[in-house]
Each structure stands twice: as C-alpha cells, then as structure tokens.
mmCIF file of C-alpha atoms in Angstrom:
data_model
loop_
_atom_site.group_PDB
_atom_site.id
_atom_site.type_symbol
_atom_site.label_atom_id
_atom_site.label_comp_id
_atom_site.label_asym_id
_atom_site.label_seq_id
_atom_site.Cartn_x
_atom_site.Cartn_y
_atom_site.Cartn_z
ATOM 1 C CA UNK A 510 31.592 199.990 16.725
ATOM 2 C CA UNK A 511 29.022 199.721 19.548
ATOM 3 C CA UNK A 512 28.247 203.440 19.290
ATOM 4 C CA UNK A 513 27.558 203.061 15.581
ATOM 5 C CA UNK A 514 25.255 200.085 16.176
ATOM 6 C CA UNK A 515 23.393 202.022 18.873
ATOM 7 C CA UNK A 516 22.885 204.937 16.467
ATOM 8 C CA UNK A 517 21.648 202.546 13.756
ATOM 9 C CA UNK A 518 19.153 200.939 16.138
ATOM 10 C CA UNK A 519 17.908 204.341 17.351
ATOM 11 C CA UNK A 520 17.461 205.594 13.784
ATOM 12 C CA UNK A 521 15.842 202.377 12.616
ATOM 13 C CA UNK A 522 13.540 201.747 15.611
ATOM 14 C CA UNK A 523 10.555 203.454 13.914
ATOM 15 C CA UNK A 524 10.817 200.802 11.169
ATOM 16 C CA UNK A 525 9.209 198.251 13.503
ATOM 17 C CA UNK A 526 5.961 200.265 13.301
ATOM 18 C CA UNK A 527 5.602 199.199 9.652
ATOM 19 C CA UNK A 528 4.291 195.840 8.502
ATOM 20 C CA UNK A 529 7.022 193.371 7.641
ATOM 21 C CA UNK A 530 10.090 194.525 9.643
ATOM 22 C CA UNK A 531 13.271 192.495 9.100
ATOM 23 C CA UNK A 532 16.943 192.308 10.057
ATOM 24 C CA UNK A 533 19.652 192.311 7.352
ATOM 25 C CA UNK A 534 23.014 190.548 7.801
ATOM 26 C CA UNK A 535 25.450 190.180 4.941
ATOM 27 C CA UNK A 536 28.666 191.002 3.254
ATOM 28 C CA UNK A 537 29.790 192.892 0.183
ATOM 29 C CA UNK A 538 32.783 192.731 -2.123
ATOM 30 C CA UNK A 539 33.634 195.374 -4.643
ATOM 31 C CA UNK A 540 36.046 197.735 -6.264
ATOM 32 C CA UNK A 541 36.644 201.473 -6.321
ATOM 33 C CA UNK A 542 37.253 203.772 -9.267
ATOM 34 C CA UNK A 543 40.605 205.318 -8.312
ATOM 35 C CA UNK A 544 41.378 207.114 -11.601
ATOM 36 C CA UNK A 545 41.603 210.522 -9.881
ATOM 37 C CA UNK A 546 44.135 209.190 -7.349
ATOM 38 C CA UNK A 547 46.078 207.198 -9.968
ATOM 39 C CA UNK A 548 46.495 210.381 -12.027
ATOM 40 C CA UNK A 549 48.760 211.731 -9.255
ATOM 41 C CA UNK A 550 51.146 208.769 -9.582
ATOM 42 C CA UNK A 551 53.471 207.564 -12.347
ATOM 43 C CA UNK A 552 52.309 204.717 -14.572
ATOM 44 C CA UNK A 553 54.298 202.229 -12.449
ATOM 45 C CA UNK A 554 51.983 202.683 -9.448
ATOM 46 C CA UNK A 555 50.277 199.615 -8.001
ATOM 47 C CA UNK A 556 46.559 199.863 -7.326
ATOM 48 C CA UNK A 557 44.593 197.771 -4.837
ATOM 49 C CA UNK A 558 41.035 198.781 -5.700
ATOM 50 C CA UNK A 559 39.161 195.788 -4.247
ATOM 51 C CA UNK A 560 37.528 195.652 -0.829
ATOM 52 C CA UNK A 561 35.240 193.610 1.380
ATOM 53 C CA UNK A 562 32.850 194.781 4.083
ATOM 54 C CA UNK A 563 30.070 193.570 6.374
ATOM 55 C CA UNK A 564 26.502 194.889 6.263
ATOM 56 C CA UNK A 565 24.092 194.946 9.202
ATOM 57 C CA UNK A 566 20.796 196.739 9.451
ATOM 58 C CA UNK A 567 17.048 196.790 9.650
ATOM 59 C CA UNK A 568 14.321 197.264 7.072
ATOM 60 C CA UNK A 569 10.589 197.082 6.527
ATOM 61 C CA UNK A 570 8.253 196.244 3.683
ATOM 62 C CA UNK A 571 5.700 199.031 3.530
ATOM 63 C CA UNK A 572 3.732 197.033 0.941
ATOM 64 C CA UNK A 573 4.659 194.318 -1.619
ATOM 65 C CA UNK A 574 6.129 196.975 -3.935
ATOM 66 C CA UNK A 575 7.950 199.346 -1.566
ATOM 67 C CA UNK A 576 10.422 198.942 1.279
ATOM 68 C CA UNK A 577 12.849 201.009 3.361
ATOM 69 C CA UNK A 578 16.177 200.098 4.981
ATOM 70 C CA UNK A 579 18.857 201.484 7.278
ATOM 71 C CA UNK A 580 22.229 199.676 7.112
ATOM 72 C CA UNK A 581 25.635 200.096 8.695
ATOM 73 C CA UNK A 582 28.501 199.366 6.283
ATOM 74 C CA UNK A 583 31.839 198.495 7.891
ATOM 75 C CA UNK A 584 35.090 200.017 6.671
ATOM 76 C CA UNK A 585 36.252 199.460 3.091
ATOM 77 C CA UNK A 586 39.883 200.250 2.242
ATOM 78 C CA UNK A 587 41.597 200.750 -1.144
ATOM 79 C CA UNK A 588 45.037 202.148 -2.044
ATOM 80 C CA UNK A 589 47.444 203.344 -4.730
ATOM 81 C CA UNK A 590 51.200 203.089 -4.078
ATOM 82 C CA UNK A 591 54.733 203.305 -5.424
ATOM 83 C CA UNK A 592 58.030 202.621 -3.658
ATOM 84 C CA UNK A 593 58.084 206.279 -2.503
ATOM 85 C CA UNK A 594 54.453 207.095 -1.613
ATOM 86 C CA UNK A 595 51.074 205.555 -0.860
ATOM 87 C CA UNK A 596 47.515 206.882 -0.732
ATOM 88 C CA UNK A 597 44.913 204.880 1.181
ATOM 89 C CA UNK A 598 41.201 205.680 1.038
ATOM 90 C CA UNK A 599 38.866 204.307 3.708
ATOM 91 C CA UNK A 600 35.113 204.700 4.070
ATOM 92 C CA UNK A 601 32.403 203.428 6.381
ATOM 93 C CA UNK A 602 28.987 204.645 7.395
ATOM 94 C CA UNK A 603 25.234 204.403 7.246
ATOM 95 C CA UNK A 604 23.007 203.742 4.256
ATOM 96 C CA UNK A 605 19.361 204.824 4.164
ATOM 97 C CA UNK A 606 17.541 203.308 1.186
ATOM 98 C CA UNK A 607 14.198 203.050 -0.553
ATOM 99 C CA UNK A 608 13.545 199.790 -2.398
ATOM 100 C CA UNK A 609 11.102 199.527 -5.290
ATOM 101 C CA UNK A 610 10.069 195.881 -5.688
ATOM 102 C CA UNK A 611 8.648 193.889 -8.583
ATOM 103 C CA UNK A 612 7.406 190.448 -7.458
ATOM 104 C CA UNK A 613 8.153 187.807 -10.117
ATOM 105 C CA UNK A 614 6.690 184.842 -8.187
ATOM 106 C CA UNK A 615 5.410 184.321 -4.632
ATOM 107 C CA UNK A 616 9.005 183.839 -3.437
ATOM 108 C CA UNK A 617 11.183 185.721 -5.950
ATOM 109 C CA UNK A 618 11.254 189.462 -6.523
ATOM 110 C CA UNK A 619 13.401 191.955 -8.403
ATOM 111 C CA UNK A 620 14.196 195.246 -6.685
ATOM 112 C CA UNK A 621 15.719 198.629 -7.445
ATOM 113 C CA UNK A 622 17.453 200.602 -4.731
ATOM 114 C CA UNK A 623 18.024 204.339 -4.255
ATOM 115 C CA UNK A 624 20.131 205.284 -1.239
ATOM 116 C CA UNK A 625 21.592 208.176 0.684
ATOM 117 C CA UNK A 626 24.880 207.067 2.226
ATOM 118 C CA UNK A 627 26.267 209.033 5.152
ATOM 119 C CA UNK A 628 29.923 208.063 4.897
ATOM 120 C CA UNK A 629 33.059 209.026 6.736
ATOM 121 C CA UNK A 630 35.761 209.069 4.080
ATOM 122 C CA UNK A 631 39.397 209.241 5.141
ATOM 123 C CA UNK A 632 42.426 209.688 2.872
ATOM 124 C CA UNK A 633 45.886 208.874 4.236
ATOM 125 C CA UNK A 634 48.830 209.924 2.075
ATOM 126 C CA UNK A 635 52.430 209.261 3.117
ATOM 127 C CA UNK A 636 53.501 212.586 1.554
ATOM 128 C CA UNK A 637 50.541 214.961 2.050
ATOM 129 C CA UNK A 638 49.153 213.630 5.367
ATOM 130 C CA UNK A 639 45.559 212.681 6.068
ATOM 131 C CA UNK A 640 42.147 214.260 5.600
ATOM 132 C CA UNK A 641 38.610 213.299 6.621
ATOM 133 C CA UNK A 642 35.181 214.156 5.297
ATOM 134 C CA UNK A 643 31.691 213.089 6.385
ATOM 135 C CA UNK A 644 28.880 213.711 3.950
ATOM 136 C CA UNK A 645 25.871 212.193 2.196
ATOM 137 C CA UNK A 646 26.656 210.388 -1.042
ATOM 138 C CA UNK A 647 24.115 209.050 -3.574
ATOM 139 C CA UNK A 648 23.822 205.346 -4.324
ATOM 140 C CA UNK A 649 21.718 203.182 -6.621
ATOM 141 C CA UNK A 650 21.462 199.499 -7.438
ATOM 142 C CA UNK A 651 19.429 196.444 -8.426
ATOM 143 C CA UNK A 652 19.009 192.962 -7.025
ATOM 144 C CA UNK A 653 17.059 189.751 -6.542
ATOM 145 C CA UNK A 654 15.384 188.646 -3.318
ATOM 146 C CA UNK A 655 14.333 185.039 -2.682
ATOM 147 C CA UNK A 656 12.037 184.394 0.281
ATOM 148 C CA UNK A 657 13.016 180.938 1.586
ATOM 149 C CA UNK A 658 10.171 180.783 4.143
ATOM 150 C CA UNK A 659 8.036 183.213 6.169
ATOM 151 C CA UNK A 660 11.016 184.306 8.287
ATOM 152 C CA UNK A 661 14.161 183.961 6.149
ATOM 153 C CA UNK A 662 15.103 185.494 2.802
ATOM 154 C CA UNK A 663 18.279 185.644 0.733
ATOM 155 C CA UNK A 664 19.213 188.439 -1.606
ATOM 156 C CA UNK A 665 21.900 189.272 -4.115
ATOM 157 C CA UNK A 666 22.438 192.915 -5.088
ATOM 158 C CA UNK A 667 24.766 195.114 -7.101
ATOM 159 C CA UNK A 668 25.090 198.811 -6.422
ATOM 160 C CA UNK A 669 27.175 201.910 -6.971
ATOM 161 C CA UNK A 670 27.901 204.483 -4.301
ATOM 162 C CA UNK A 671 28.981 207.736 -5.934
ATOM 163 C CA UNK A 672 31.636 209.251 -3.696
ATOM 164 C CA UNK A 673 32.049 212.730 -5.168
ATOM 165 C CA UNK A 674 34.592 215.329 -4.061
ATOM 166 C CA UNK A 675 34.826 213.835 -0.589
ATOM 167 C CA UNK A 676 38.390 214.848 0.196
ATOM 168 C CA UNK A 677 39.449 218.483 -0.085
ATOM 169 C CA UNK A 678 36.486 219.245 -2.366
ATOM 170 C CA UNK A 679 37.833 217.273 -5.324
ATOM 171 C CA UNK A 680 38.190 213.795 -6.788
ATOM 172 C CA UNK A 681 35.785 210.906 -7.288
ATOM 173 C CA UNK A 682 36.210 207.371 -5.980
ATOM 174 C CA UNK A 683 32.932 205.688 -6.831
ATOM 175 C CA UNK A 684 32.406 202.257 -5.280
ATOM 176 C CA UNK A 685 30.807 199.320 -7.077
ATOM 177 C CA UNK A 686 29.837 196.529 -4.722
ATOM 178 C CA UNK A 687 28.058 193.190 -4.952
ATOM 179 C CA UNK A 688 26.410 191.964 -1.778
ATOM 180 C CA UNK A 689 24.915 188.759 -0.490
ATOM 181 C CA UNK A 690 22.650 189.106 2.532
ATOM 182 C CA UNK A 691 20.212 187.124 4.613
ATOM 183 C CA UNK A 692 17.033 188.779 5.896
ATOM 184 C CA UNK A 693 15.258 187.682 9.082
ATOM 185 C CA UNK A 694 11.655 188.812 9.546
ATOM 186 C CA UNK A 695 10.431 189.481 13.071
#
C-alpha cells in the first residue's frame, strides 16, 4: 500500500505547479457487469456484484472549466459461485482523469470526467486457477461539486470503468461506481 501511495505522490507532484491544487479523499460503492462470467455457470449460480472501495489522490484546477486528477483506487472484489466452483474478480489501481467543469453558481458546478485507469485485474477460479492482467482501461462519468469554503469541497460522482478483455484476452466486467469525496485545497 505504501509503495502505491509513493508512486501516486511521485506521479502527481507536478500537479502542485498548477493553480488550485487539492487533495481528494473519499469512497465509492458500485456494481460490476458479470454477464460474461455468469455465462460459464448454471442458472443457479449466486452473484455478488457489489463492491466498496476507498479513493485517495491529488488534483488541480487548471482554470474554472478544466481540471486534472490522479487517484489511487483500493481493491474492489466481486464473485460468481455455485456449490462446486467460484470465480472472484479483483481490481485496484490508478486513475488519471481530465475534468470538464460547468459552474452553475459560485459554489456549485457540474463536471464531466474522462479517465485512463491503470488497473491490476486478478481472476481467481477454484477450477481453472488464477490469472492477472495490468492494463489501461477507459472510464467516463459525471458529477456535482459543491465548494463549502475556500479550502473544502464535497462532490458526488457516478462513473463507469470499462474493463475490456482483461483476463486471458476475453470477457468484459465493466464497473459502475458512485463516489462521495471531500476535496481539500492547499
């Protein structure tokens, strides 16, 4: 975990050169589209497609309409199982995003997000073993940001991370997540 935070800080350090740098701390809850995995199981399989994760990172407002961010997303885990077999998918990694902002008032703004997500995806199957893949995956989303005061902001966002063919060159397990985060300007 400390190695990953050190990498995030090293990659995000140039952000402090921009006007308006800030720290992001939050959490996300979501679900995964496991249709490709479920197709391998009989109809009696049980699916646990929901997950929770923490978000930590740094960002900067380049101007009132454009921002950039680098976040670390902790591990999210989902699974499909029967009494004889189970497949568990885990992912964690870094998100690098561009935010397009539309100020609605002095304190409230709407934003769109386009991200490249460098994720380590791991599949553990009780029958076929385990596999890992690390690759960039596309993400996009929308949200609202409310600036409480000069230093603190709160934001609510929804996004999709399109995990395509991450394990063995096949299968999709797109993630939809809603996040609540606090931003601290410095």
